[in-house]
Tab-separated table of N, CA and C in Angstrom:
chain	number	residue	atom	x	y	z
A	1	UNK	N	-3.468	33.068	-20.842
A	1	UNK	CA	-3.072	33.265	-19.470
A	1	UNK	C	-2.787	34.756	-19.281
A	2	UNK	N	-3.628	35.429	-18.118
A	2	UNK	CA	-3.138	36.820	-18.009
A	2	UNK	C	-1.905	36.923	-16.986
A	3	UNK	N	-1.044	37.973	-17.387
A	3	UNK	CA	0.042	38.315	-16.323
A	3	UNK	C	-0.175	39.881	-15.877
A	4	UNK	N	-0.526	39.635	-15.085
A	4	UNK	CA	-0.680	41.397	-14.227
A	4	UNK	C	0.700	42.151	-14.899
A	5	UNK	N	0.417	43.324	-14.622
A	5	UNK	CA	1.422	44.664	-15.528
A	5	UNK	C	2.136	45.014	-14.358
A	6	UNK	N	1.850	45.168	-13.127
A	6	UNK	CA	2.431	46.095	-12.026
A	6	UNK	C	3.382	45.056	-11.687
A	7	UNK	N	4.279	45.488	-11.160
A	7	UNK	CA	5.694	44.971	-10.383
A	7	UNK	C	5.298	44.050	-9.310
A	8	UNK	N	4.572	44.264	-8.721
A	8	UNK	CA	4.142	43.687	-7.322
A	8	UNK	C	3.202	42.264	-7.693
A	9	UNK	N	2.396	42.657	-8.952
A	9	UNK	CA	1.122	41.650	-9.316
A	9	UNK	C	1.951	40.341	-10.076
A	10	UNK	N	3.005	40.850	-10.714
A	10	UNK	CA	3.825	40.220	-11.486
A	10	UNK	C	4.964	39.041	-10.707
A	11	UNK	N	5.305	40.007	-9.422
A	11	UNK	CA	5.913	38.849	-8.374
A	11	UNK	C	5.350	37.915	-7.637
A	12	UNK	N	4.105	38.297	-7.692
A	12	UNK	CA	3.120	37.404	-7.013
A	12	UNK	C	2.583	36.108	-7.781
A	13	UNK	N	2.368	36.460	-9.526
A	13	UNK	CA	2.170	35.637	-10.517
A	13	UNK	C	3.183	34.646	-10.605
A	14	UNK	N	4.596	34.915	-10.223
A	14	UNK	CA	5.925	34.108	-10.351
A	14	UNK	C	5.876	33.358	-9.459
A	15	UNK	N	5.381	33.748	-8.507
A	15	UNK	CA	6.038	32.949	-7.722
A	15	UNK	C	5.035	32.071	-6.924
A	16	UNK	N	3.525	32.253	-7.590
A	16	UNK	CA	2.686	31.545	-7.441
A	16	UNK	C	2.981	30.324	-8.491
A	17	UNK	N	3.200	30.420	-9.722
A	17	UNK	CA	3.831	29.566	-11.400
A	17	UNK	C	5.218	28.726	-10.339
A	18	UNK	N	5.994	29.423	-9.473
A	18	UNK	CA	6.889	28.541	-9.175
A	18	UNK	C	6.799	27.291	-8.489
A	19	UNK	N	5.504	28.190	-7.250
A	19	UNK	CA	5.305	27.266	-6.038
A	19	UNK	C	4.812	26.272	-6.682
A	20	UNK	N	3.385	26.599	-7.247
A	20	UNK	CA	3.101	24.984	-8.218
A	20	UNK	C	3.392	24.165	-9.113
A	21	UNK	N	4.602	24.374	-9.936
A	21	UNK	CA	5.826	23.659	-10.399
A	21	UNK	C	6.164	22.772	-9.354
A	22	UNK	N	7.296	23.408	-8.784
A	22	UNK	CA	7.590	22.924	-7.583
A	22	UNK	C	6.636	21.431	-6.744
A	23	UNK	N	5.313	21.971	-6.322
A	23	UNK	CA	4.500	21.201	-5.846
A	23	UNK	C	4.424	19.801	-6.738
A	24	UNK	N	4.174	20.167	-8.109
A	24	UNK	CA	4.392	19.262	-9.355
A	24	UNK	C	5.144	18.012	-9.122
A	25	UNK	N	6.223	18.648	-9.262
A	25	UNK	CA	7.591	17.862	-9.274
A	25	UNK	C	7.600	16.780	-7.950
A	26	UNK	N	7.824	17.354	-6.956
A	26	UNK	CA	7.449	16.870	-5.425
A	26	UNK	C	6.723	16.179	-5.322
A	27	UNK	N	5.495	16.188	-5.980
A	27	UNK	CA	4.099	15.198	-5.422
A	27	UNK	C	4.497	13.679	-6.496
A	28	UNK	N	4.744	13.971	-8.074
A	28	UNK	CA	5.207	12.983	-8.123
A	28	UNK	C	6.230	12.241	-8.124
A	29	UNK	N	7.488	12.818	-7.722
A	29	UNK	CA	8.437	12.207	-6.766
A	29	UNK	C	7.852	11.129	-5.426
A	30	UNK	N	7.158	11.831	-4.600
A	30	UNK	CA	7.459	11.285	-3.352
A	30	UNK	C	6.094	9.982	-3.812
A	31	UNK	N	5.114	10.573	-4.856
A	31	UNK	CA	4.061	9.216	-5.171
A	31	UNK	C	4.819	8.017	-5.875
A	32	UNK	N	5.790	8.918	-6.473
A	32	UNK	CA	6.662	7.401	-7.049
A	32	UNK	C	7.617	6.802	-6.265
A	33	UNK	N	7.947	7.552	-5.103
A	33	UNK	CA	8.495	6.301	-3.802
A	33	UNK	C	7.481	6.076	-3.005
A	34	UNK	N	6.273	6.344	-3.131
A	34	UNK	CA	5.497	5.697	-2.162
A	34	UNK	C	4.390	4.495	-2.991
A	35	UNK	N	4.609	4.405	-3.987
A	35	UNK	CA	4.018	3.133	-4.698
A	35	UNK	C	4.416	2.089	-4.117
A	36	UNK	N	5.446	1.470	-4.256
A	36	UNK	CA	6.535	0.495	-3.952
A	36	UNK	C	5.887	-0.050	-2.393
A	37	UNK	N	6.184	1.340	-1.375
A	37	UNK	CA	5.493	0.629	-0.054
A	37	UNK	C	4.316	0.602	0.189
A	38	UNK	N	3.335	1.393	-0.527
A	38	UNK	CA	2.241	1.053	-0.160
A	38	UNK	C	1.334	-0.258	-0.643
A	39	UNK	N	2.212	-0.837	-1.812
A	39	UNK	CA	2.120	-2.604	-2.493
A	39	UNK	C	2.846	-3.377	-1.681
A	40	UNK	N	3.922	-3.167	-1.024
A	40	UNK	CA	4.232	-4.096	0.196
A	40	UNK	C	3.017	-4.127	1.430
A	41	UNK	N	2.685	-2.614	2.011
A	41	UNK	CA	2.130	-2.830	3.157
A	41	UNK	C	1.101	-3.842	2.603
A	42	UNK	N	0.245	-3.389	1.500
A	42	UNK	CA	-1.212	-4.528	1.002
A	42	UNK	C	-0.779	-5.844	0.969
A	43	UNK	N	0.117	-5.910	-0.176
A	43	UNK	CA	1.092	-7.825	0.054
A	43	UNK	C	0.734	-8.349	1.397
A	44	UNK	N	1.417	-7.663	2.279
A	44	UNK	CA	1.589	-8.358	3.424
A	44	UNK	C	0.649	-8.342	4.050
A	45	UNK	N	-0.585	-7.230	3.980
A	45	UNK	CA	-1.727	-7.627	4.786
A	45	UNK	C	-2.936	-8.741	3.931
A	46	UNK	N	-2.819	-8.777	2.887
A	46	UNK	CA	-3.496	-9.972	2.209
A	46	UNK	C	-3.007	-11.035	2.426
A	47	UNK	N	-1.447	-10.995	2.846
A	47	UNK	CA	-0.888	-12.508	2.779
A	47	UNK	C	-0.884	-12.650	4.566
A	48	UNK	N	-0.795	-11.761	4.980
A	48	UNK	CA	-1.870	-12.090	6.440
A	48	UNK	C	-3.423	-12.739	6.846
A	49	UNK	N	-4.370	-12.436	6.109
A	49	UNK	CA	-5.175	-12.393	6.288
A	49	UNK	C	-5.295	-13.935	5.714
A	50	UNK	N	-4.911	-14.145	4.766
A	50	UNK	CA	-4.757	-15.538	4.186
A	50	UNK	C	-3.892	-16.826	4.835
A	51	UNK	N	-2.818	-16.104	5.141
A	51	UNK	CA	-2.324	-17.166	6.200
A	51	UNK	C	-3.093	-17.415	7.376
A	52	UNK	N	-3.669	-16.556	7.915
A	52	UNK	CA	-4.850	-16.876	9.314
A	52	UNK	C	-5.436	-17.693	8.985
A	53	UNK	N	-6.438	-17.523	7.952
A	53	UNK	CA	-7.761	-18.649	7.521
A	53	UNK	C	-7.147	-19.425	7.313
A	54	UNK	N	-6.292	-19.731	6.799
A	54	UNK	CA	-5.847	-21.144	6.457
A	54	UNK	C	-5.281	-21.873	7.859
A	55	UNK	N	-4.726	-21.002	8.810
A	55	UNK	CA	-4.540	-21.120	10.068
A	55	UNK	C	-5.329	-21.780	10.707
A	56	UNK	N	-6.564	-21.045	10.946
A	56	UNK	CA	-7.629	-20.926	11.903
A	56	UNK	C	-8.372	-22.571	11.265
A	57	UNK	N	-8.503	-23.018	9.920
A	57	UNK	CA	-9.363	-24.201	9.577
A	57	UNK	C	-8.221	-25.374	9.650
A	58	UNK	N	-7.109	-25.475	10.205
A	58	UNK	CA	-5.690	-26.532	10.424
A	58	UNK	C	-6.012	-26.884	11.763
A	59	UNK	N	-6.607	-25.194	12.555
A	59	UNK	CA	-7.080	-25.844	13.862
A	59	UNK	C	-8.306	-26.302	14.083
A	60	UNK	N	-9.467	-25.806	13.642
A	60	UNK	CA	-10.115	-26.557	13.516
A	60	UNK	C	-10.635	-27.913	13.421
A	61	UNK	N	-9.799	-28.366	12.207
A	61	UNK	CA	-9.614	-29.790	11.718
A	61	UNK	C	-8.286	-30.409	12.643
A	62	UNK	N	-7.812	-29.937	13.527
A	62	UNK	CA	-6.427	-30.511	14.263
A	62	UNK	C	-7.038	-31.703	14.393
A	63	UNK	N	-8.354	-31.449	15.789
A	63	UNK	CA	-8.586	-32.467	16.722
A	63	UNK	C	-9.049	-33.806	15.772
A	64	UNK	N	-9.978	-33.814	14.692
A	64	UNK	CA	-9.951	-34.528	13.868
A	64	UNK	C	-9.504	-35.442	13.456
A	65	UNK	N	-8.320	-34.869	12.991
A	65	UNK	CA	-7.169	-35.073	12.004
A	65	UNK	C	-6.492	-36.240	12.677
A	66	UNK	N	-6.089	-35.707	13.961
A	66	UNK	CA	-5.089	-36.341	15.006
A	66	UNK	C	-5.793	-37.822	15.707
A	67	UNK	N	-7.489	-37.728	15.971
A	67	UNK	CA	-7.997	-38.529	16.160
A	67	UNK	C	-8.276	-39.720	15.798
A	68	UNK	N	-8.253	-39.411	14.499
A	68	UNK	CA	-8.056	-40.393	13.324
A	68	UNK	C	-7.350	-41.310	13.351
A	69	UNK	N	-5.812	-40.617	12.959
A	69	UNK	CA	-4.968	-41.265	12.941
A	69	UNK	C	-4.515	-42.006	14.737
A	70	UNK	N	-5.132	-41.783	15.283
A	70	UNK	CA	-4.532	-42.656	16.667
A	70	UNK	C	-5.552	-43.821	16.713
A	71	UNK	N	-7.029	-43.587	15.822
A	71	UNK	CA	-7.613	-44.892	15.828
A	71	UNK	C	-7.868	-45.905	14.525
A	72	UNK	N	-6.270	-45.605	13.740
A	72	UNK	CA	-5.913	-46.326	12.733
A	72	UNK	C	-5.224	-47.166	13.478
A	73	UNK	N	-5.160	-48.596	12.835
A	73	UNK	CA	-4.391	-49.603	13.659
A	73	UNK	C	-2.799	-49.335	12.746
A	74	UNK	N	-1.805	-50.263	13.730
A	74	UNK	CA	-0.310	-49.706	13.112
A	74	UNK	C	-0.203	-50.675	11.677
A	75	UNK	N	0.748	-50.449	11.123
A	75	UNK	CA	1.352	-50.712	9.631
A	75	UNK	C	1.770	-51.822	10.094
A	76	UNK	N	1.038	-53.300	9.408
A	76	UNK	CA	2.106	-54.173	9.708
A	76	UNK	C	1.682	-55.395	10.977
A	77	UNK	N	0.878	-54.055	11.545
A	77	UNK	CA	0.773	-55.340	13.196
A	77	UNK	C	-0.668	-55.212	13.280
């Protein structure tokens, strides 16, 4: 790794070494609190998407379902 000799080249080298430390640290900080929600937001949109279909074929099959059973005779009689 070269480090410039002059005073000026040398503050610039520092504090370029700092900023991206810095950046370092920060990026995986805020990626390790943003794991957590970005596996909730997915959870919940898979378990959306799954509750619909299963939704959407309950209605489907409602009229069916319901039809059926009103032209079953009763238990008994």
């Amino acid at each position: 790794m070269y480090v410039p000799l002059s005073q000026s080249g040398f503050v610039e080298f520092l504090a370029l070494r700092v900023a991206q430390e810095l950046l370092k640290r920060l990026t995986a900080r805020t990626l390790g609190k943003a794991v957590p929600i970005v596996g909730a937001v997915v959870g919940g949109g898979l378990n959306f998407a799954f509750i619909k279909g299963v939704g959407s074929t309950l209605l489907a099959f409602e009229d069916q379902i319901f039809n059926d059973v009103a032209e079953r005779p009763a238990i008994g009689g």
